[in-house]
Amino acid sequence: MERESSLLDDYVLSLTDSPRPRVCFLPTASGDADHYVVRFYRHFSASCDASHVSLFRRDQGAGGVEDDLETHLLAQDLIYVGGGNVVSMLGAWRAHGLDEVLRKAWRKGVVLCGPSAGSLCWFDEALSAFHGAPRSVRGLGLLPYSNCVHYDAEPDRRAEYHRFVGDGMRPGFAVEDGVALHFRRTRLKRVVSSRPGAGAYRVEPGGDGVVETRLKVAYLGPGPDDCEASDPASGSAAAAPAQLAQRRSSRASSAIAAAGPVTA
């Protein structure tokens, strides 16, 4: 839900393989901020069957789901997780059992995506600096890597991620704002961006410290065609990295992780 562009949203919706996808928004990381929910409906309701789940508000409002959250979420084509405080979000999900529901959705083939906290949550480990010093956060573990977002937006983020990886955090992927990593099952399939020139990186231990490899990124706006990414486990540069996502028709688990600005 970038303010200036719908390129990433359009890309994610295309992965559902549905003419009118069922899309559910989880604004948990923002404390279910009203303005974030309104923005979601403005972006998605015209072309999708849109709904949301609020864990903090008694009055769900129009489109809100209160009963049998598991059945509702497992019936979606796309689950969109908003940005905000990833630590608070994961705690709330675990308290309500949504962590296990989301793992079921992953196995079923629902497209999982989100910016910022909505990216960090899918990984085994993540670097978060929300309200304090950078810290390691244990995610849902769907993707066996670490993740760092806002790589170009916060001056110390790159150095801190290198430090954490050097100290034992899992090797992983860092993305600048407007860039999305597209995983199919646990393999990086593509990297896409709504911003020309924005970058994504594989970060892993090396012989002399930490090695950062820039990945090729496919700009989703007007320009040359993109290409497939190589296996991220190889540590080689990949062509066209993208967000986590998957087609329901193939039933293969996927997710879209984006670093887009925190909008809540």
mmCIF file of C-alpha atoms in Angstrom, residues 91-256:
data_model
loop_
_atom_site.group_PDB
_atom_site.id
_atom_site.type_symbol
_atom_site.label_atom_id
_atom_site.label_comp_id
_atom_site.label_asym_id
_atom_site.label_seq_id
_atom_site.Cartn_x
_atom_site.Cartn_y
_atom_site.Cartn_z
ATOM 1 C CA GLY A 91 3.052 -11.675 20.470
ATOM 2 C CA ALA A 92 -0.594 -10.920 19.682
ATOM 3 C CA TRP A 93 -0.718 -13.544 16.960
ATOM 4 C CA ARG A 94 0.707 -16.199 19.267
ATOM 5 C CA ALA A 95 -1.741 -15.274 22.015
ATOM 6 C CA HIS A 96 -4.663 -15.697 19.605
ATOM 7 C CA GLY A 97 -3.279 -18.737 17.766
ATOM 8 C CA LEU A 98 -2.928 -16.872 14.478
ATOM 9 C CA ASP A 99 0.692 -17.964 14.102
ATOM 10 C CA GLU A 100 -0.463 -21.549 13.570
ATOM 11 C CA VAL A 101 -3.309 -20.430 11.305
ATOM 12 C CA LEU A 102 -0.864 -18.540 9.095
ATOM 13 C CA ARG A 103 1.383 -21.600 8.887
ATOM 14 C CA LYS A 104 -1.642 -23.578 7.696
ATOM 15 C CA ALA A 105 -2.412 -20.873 5.144
ATOM 16 C CA TRP A 106 1.184 -21.101 3.898
ATOM 17 C CA ARG A 107 0.940 -24.869 3.483
ATOM 18 C CA LYS A 108 -2.414 -24.512 1.729
ATOM 19 C CA GLY A 109 -1.031 -22.099 -0.855
ATOM 20 C CA VAL A 110 -2.470 -18.753 0.230
ATOM 21 C CA VAL A 111 -0.307 -15.834 -0.930
ATOM 22 C CA LEU A 112 1.280 -14.169 2.117
ATOM 23 C CA CYS A 113 2.700 -10.675 1.839
ATOM 24 C CA GLY A 114 3.364 -7.376 3.555
ATOM 25 C CA PRO A 115 5.695 -4.410 4.011
ATOM 26 C CA SER A 116 8.143 -3.868 6.869
ATOM 27 C CA ALA A 117 6.806 -5.904 9.830
ATOM 28 C CA GLY A 118 4.703 -7.698 7.205
ATOM 29 C CA SER A 119 7.976 -8.850 5.641
ATOM 30 C CA LEU A 120 9.992 -9.620 8.777
ATOM 31 C CA CYS A 121 7.364 -11.941 10.232
ATOM 32 C CA TRP A 122 7.694 -14.703 7.618
ATOM 33 C CA PHE A 123 11.415 -15.313 8.249
ATOM 34 C CA ASP A 124 13.155 -17.427 10.857
ATOM 35 C CA GLU A 125 14.962 -14.347 12.182
ATOM 36 C CA ALA A 126 14.653 -10.623 11.579
ATOM 37 C CA LEU A 127 16.326 -7.393 12.590
ATOM 38 C CA SER A 128 13.947 -4.878 14.182
ATOM 39 C CA ALA A 129 14.717 -1.403 15.483
ATOM 40 C CA PHE A 130 11.167 -0.346 16.332
ATOM 41 C CA HIS A 131 11.178 1.740 19.544
ATOM 42 C CA GLY A 132 14.740 1.050 20.610
ATOM 43 C CA ALA A 133 18.103 -0.430 19.727
ATOM 44 C CA PRO A 134 18.284 -3.024 16.936
ATOM 45 C CA ARG A 135 17.413 -6.499 18.134
ATOM 46 C CA SER A 136 16.970 -9.994 16.755
ATOM 47 C CA VAL A 137 13.361 -11.153 16.514
ATOM 48 C CA ARG A 138 12.210 -14.729 15.991
ATOM 49 C CA GLY A 139 9.609 -14.825 13.200
ATOM 50 C CA LEU A 140 7.203 -17.534 12.065
ATOM 51 C CA GLY A 141 10.045 -19.469 10.457
ATOM 52 C CA LEU A 142 8.368 -20.104 7.105
ATOM 53 C CA LEU A 143 11.529 -18.922 5.368
ATOM 54 C CA PRO A 144 14.850 -20.301 6.741
ATOM 55 C CA TYR A 145 16.715 -16.996 6.454
ATOM 56 C CA SER A 146 17.000 -13.669 8.238
ATOM 57 C CA ASN A 147 15.522 -10.418 6.923
ATOM 58 C CA CYS A 148 16.344 -6.732 7.220
ATOM 59 C CA VAL A 149 14.120 -3.978 5.801
ATOM 60 C CA HIS A 150 14.533 -0.200 5.340
ATOM 61 C CA TYR A 151 18.126 -0.863 4.328
ATOM 62 C CA ASP A 152 18.559 2.563 2.725
ATOM 63 C CA ALA A 153 16.172 4.561 4.914
ATOM 64 C CA GLU A 154 17.852 4.238 8.309
ATOM 65 C CA PRO A 155 21.585 5.145 8.457
ATOM 66 C CA ASP A 156 22.720 2.435 10.873
ATOM 67 C CA ARG A 157 20.610 -0.427 9.558
ATOM 68 C CA ARG A 158 23.241 -1.887 7.171
ATOM 69 C CA ALA A 159 26.047 -1.882 9.752
ATOM 70 C CA GLU A 160 23.793 -3.407 12.421
ATOM 71 C CA TYR A 161 22.575 -6.180 10.117
ATOM 72 C CA HIS A 162 26.171 -7.016 9.192
ATOM 73 C CA ARG A 163 27.046 -7.110 12.895
ATOM 74 C CA PHE A 164 24.176 -9.450 13.740
ATOM 75 C CA VAL A 165 24.928 -11.816 10.844
ATOM 76 C CA GLY A 166 28.589 -11.798 11.819
ATOM 77 C CA ASP A 167 27.616 -12.686 15.403
ATOM 78 C CA GLY A 168 25.554 -15.704 14.381
ATOM 79 C CA MET A 169 22.218 -14.522 12.967
ATOM 80 C CA ARG A 170 21.115 -16.636 10.007
ATOM 81 C CA PRO A 171 22.315 -15.493 6.573
ATOM 82 C CA GLY A 172 19.558 -13.662 4.825
ATOM 83 C CA PHE A 173 18.246 -10.863 2.676
ATOM 84 C CA ALA A 174 18.199 -7.088 3.051
ATOM 85 C CA VAL A 175 15.964 -4.814 0.995
ATOM 86 C CA GLU A 176 15.686 -1.112 0.401
ATOM 87 C CA ASP A 177 12.313 0.640 0.517
ATOM 88 C CA GLY A 178 10.054 -0.211 -2.414
ATOM 89 C CA VAL A 179 11.702 -3.605 -3.042
ATOM 90 C CA ALA A 180 10.013 -6.972 -2.557
ATOM 91 C CA LEU A 181 11.394 -10.509 -2.297
ATOM 92 C CA HIS A 182 9.259 -13.170 -3.979
ATOM 93 C CA PHE A 183 9.719 -16.642 -2.551
ATOM 94 C CA ARG A 184 8.118 -19.810 -3.818
ATOM 95 C CA ARG A 185 8.189 -22.313 -1.006
ATOM 96 C CA THR A 186 11.563 -21.417 0.503
ATOM 97 C CA ARG A 187 13.367 -20.520 -2.731
ATOM 98 C CA LEU A 188 13.832 -16.939 -3.871
ATOM 99 C CA LYS A 189 12.102 -16.711 -7.233
ATOM 100 C CA ARG A 190 12.295 -13.024 -8.119
ATOM 101 C CA VAL A 191 13.043 -9.611 -6.717
ATOM 102 C CA VAL A 192 10.852 -6.713 -7.857
ATOM 103 C CA SER A 193 10.676 -3.004 -7.122
ATOM 104 C CA SER A 194 8.377 -0.030 -7.461
ATOM 105 C CA ARG A 195 11.429 2.285 -7.480
ATOM 106 C CA PRO A 196 13.989 2.384 -10.296
ATOM 107 C CA GLY A 197 17.457 1.603 -8.996
ATOM 108 C CA ALA A 198 16.357 0.309 -5.583
ATOM 109 C CA GLY A 199 18.401 -2.591 -4.251
ATOM 110 C CA ALA A 200 18.235 -5.965 -2.532
ATOM 111 C CA TYR A 201 21.130 -7.931 -1.073
ATOM 112 C CA ARG A 202 22.137 -11.392 0.075
ATOM 113 C CA VAL A 203 24.062 -11.039 3.361
ATOM 114 C CA GLU A 204 26.061 -13.954 4.765
ATOM 115 C CA PRO A 205 29.262 -14.779 6.646
ATOM 116 C CA GLY A 206 32.448 -14.876 4.588
ATOM 117 C CA GLY A 207 36.123 -15.603 5.065
ATOM 118 C CA ASP A 208 36.963 -12.056 6.146
ATOM 119 C CA GLY A 209 33.731 -11.100 7.876
ATOM 120 C CA VAL A 210 30.335 -10.570 6.267
ATOM 121 C CA VAL A 211 29.766 -10.676 2.507
ATOM 122 C CA GLU A 212 27.036 -8.572 0.895
ATOM 123 C CA THR A 213 25.999 -9.532 -2.665
ATOM 124 C CA ARG A 214 23.737 -7.177 -4.587
ATOM 125 C CA LEU A 215 20.881 -8.963 -6.336
ATOM 126 C CA LYS A 216 19.431 -7.960 -9.677
ATOM 127 C CA VAL A 217 16.055 -6.310 -9.223
ATOM 128 C CA ALA A 218 13.222 -6.104 -11.745
ATOM 129 C CA TYR A 219 11.607 -2.657 -11.836
ATOM 130 C CA LEU A 220 7.857 -3.126 -12.287
ATOM 131 C CA GLY A 221 7.355 0.143 -14.143
ATOM 132 C CA PRO A 222 8.103 0.797 -17.838
ATOM 133 C CA GLY A 223 11.420 -0.724 -18.868
ATOM 134 C CA PRO A 224 13.194 -3.918 -19.957
ATOM 135 C CA ASP A 225 11.786 -7.345 -19.193
ATOM 136 C CA ASP A 226 13.014 -9.036 -16.026
ATOM 137 C CA CYS A 227 14.310 -12.555 -15.523
ATOM 138 C CA GLU A 228 14.245 -15.334 -12.967
ATOM 139 C CA ALA A 229 16.361 -15.322 -9.802
ATOM 140 C CA SER A 230 18.987 -17.963 -9.080
ATOM 141 C CA ASP A 231 18.823 -20.214 -6.028
ATOM 142 C CA PRO A 232 19.484 -17.964 -2.999
ATOM 143 C CA ALA A 233 21.201 -20.798 -1.197
ATOM 144 C CA SER A 234 24.024 -20.621 -3.731
ATOM 145 C CA GLY A 235 25.028 -17.153 -2.563
ATOM 146 C CA SER A 236 25.290 -15.968 -6.169
ATOM 147 C CA ALA A 237 23.704 -12.807 -7.489
ATOM 148 C CA ALA A 238 20.156 -13.385 -8.659
ATOM 149 C CA ALA A 239 18.293 -11.847 -11.532
ATOM 150 C CA ALA A 240 15.024 -10.197 -10.684
ATOM 151 C CA PRO A 241 14.470 -10.765 -6.909
ATOM 152 C CA ALA A 242 10.905 -10.224 -5.634
ATOM 153 C CA GLN A 243 8.353 -10.462 -2.788
ATOM 154 C CA LEU A 244 7.066 -13.655 -1.166
ATOM 155 C CA ALA A 245 4.088 -15.028 -3.078
ATOM 156 C CA GLN A 246 2.489 -18.061 -4.624
ATOM 157 C CA ARG A 247 -0.210 -19.136 -7.060
ATOM 158 C CA ARG A 248 -3.032 -21.109 -5.505
ATOM 159 C CA SER A 249 -3.386 -23.062 -8.750
ATOM 160 C CA SER A 250 0.040 -24.635 -8.151
ATOM 161 C CA ARG A 251 -0.602 -25.127 -4.410
ATOM 162 C CA ALA A 252 3.025 -24.216 -3.693
ATOM 163 C CA SER A 253 3.683 -22.200 -0.545
ATOM 164 C CA SER A 254 4.755 -18.623 -1.276
ATOM 165 C CA ALA A 255 5.133 -15.271 0.392
ATOM 166 C CA ILE A 256 5.949 -11.667 -0.559
#
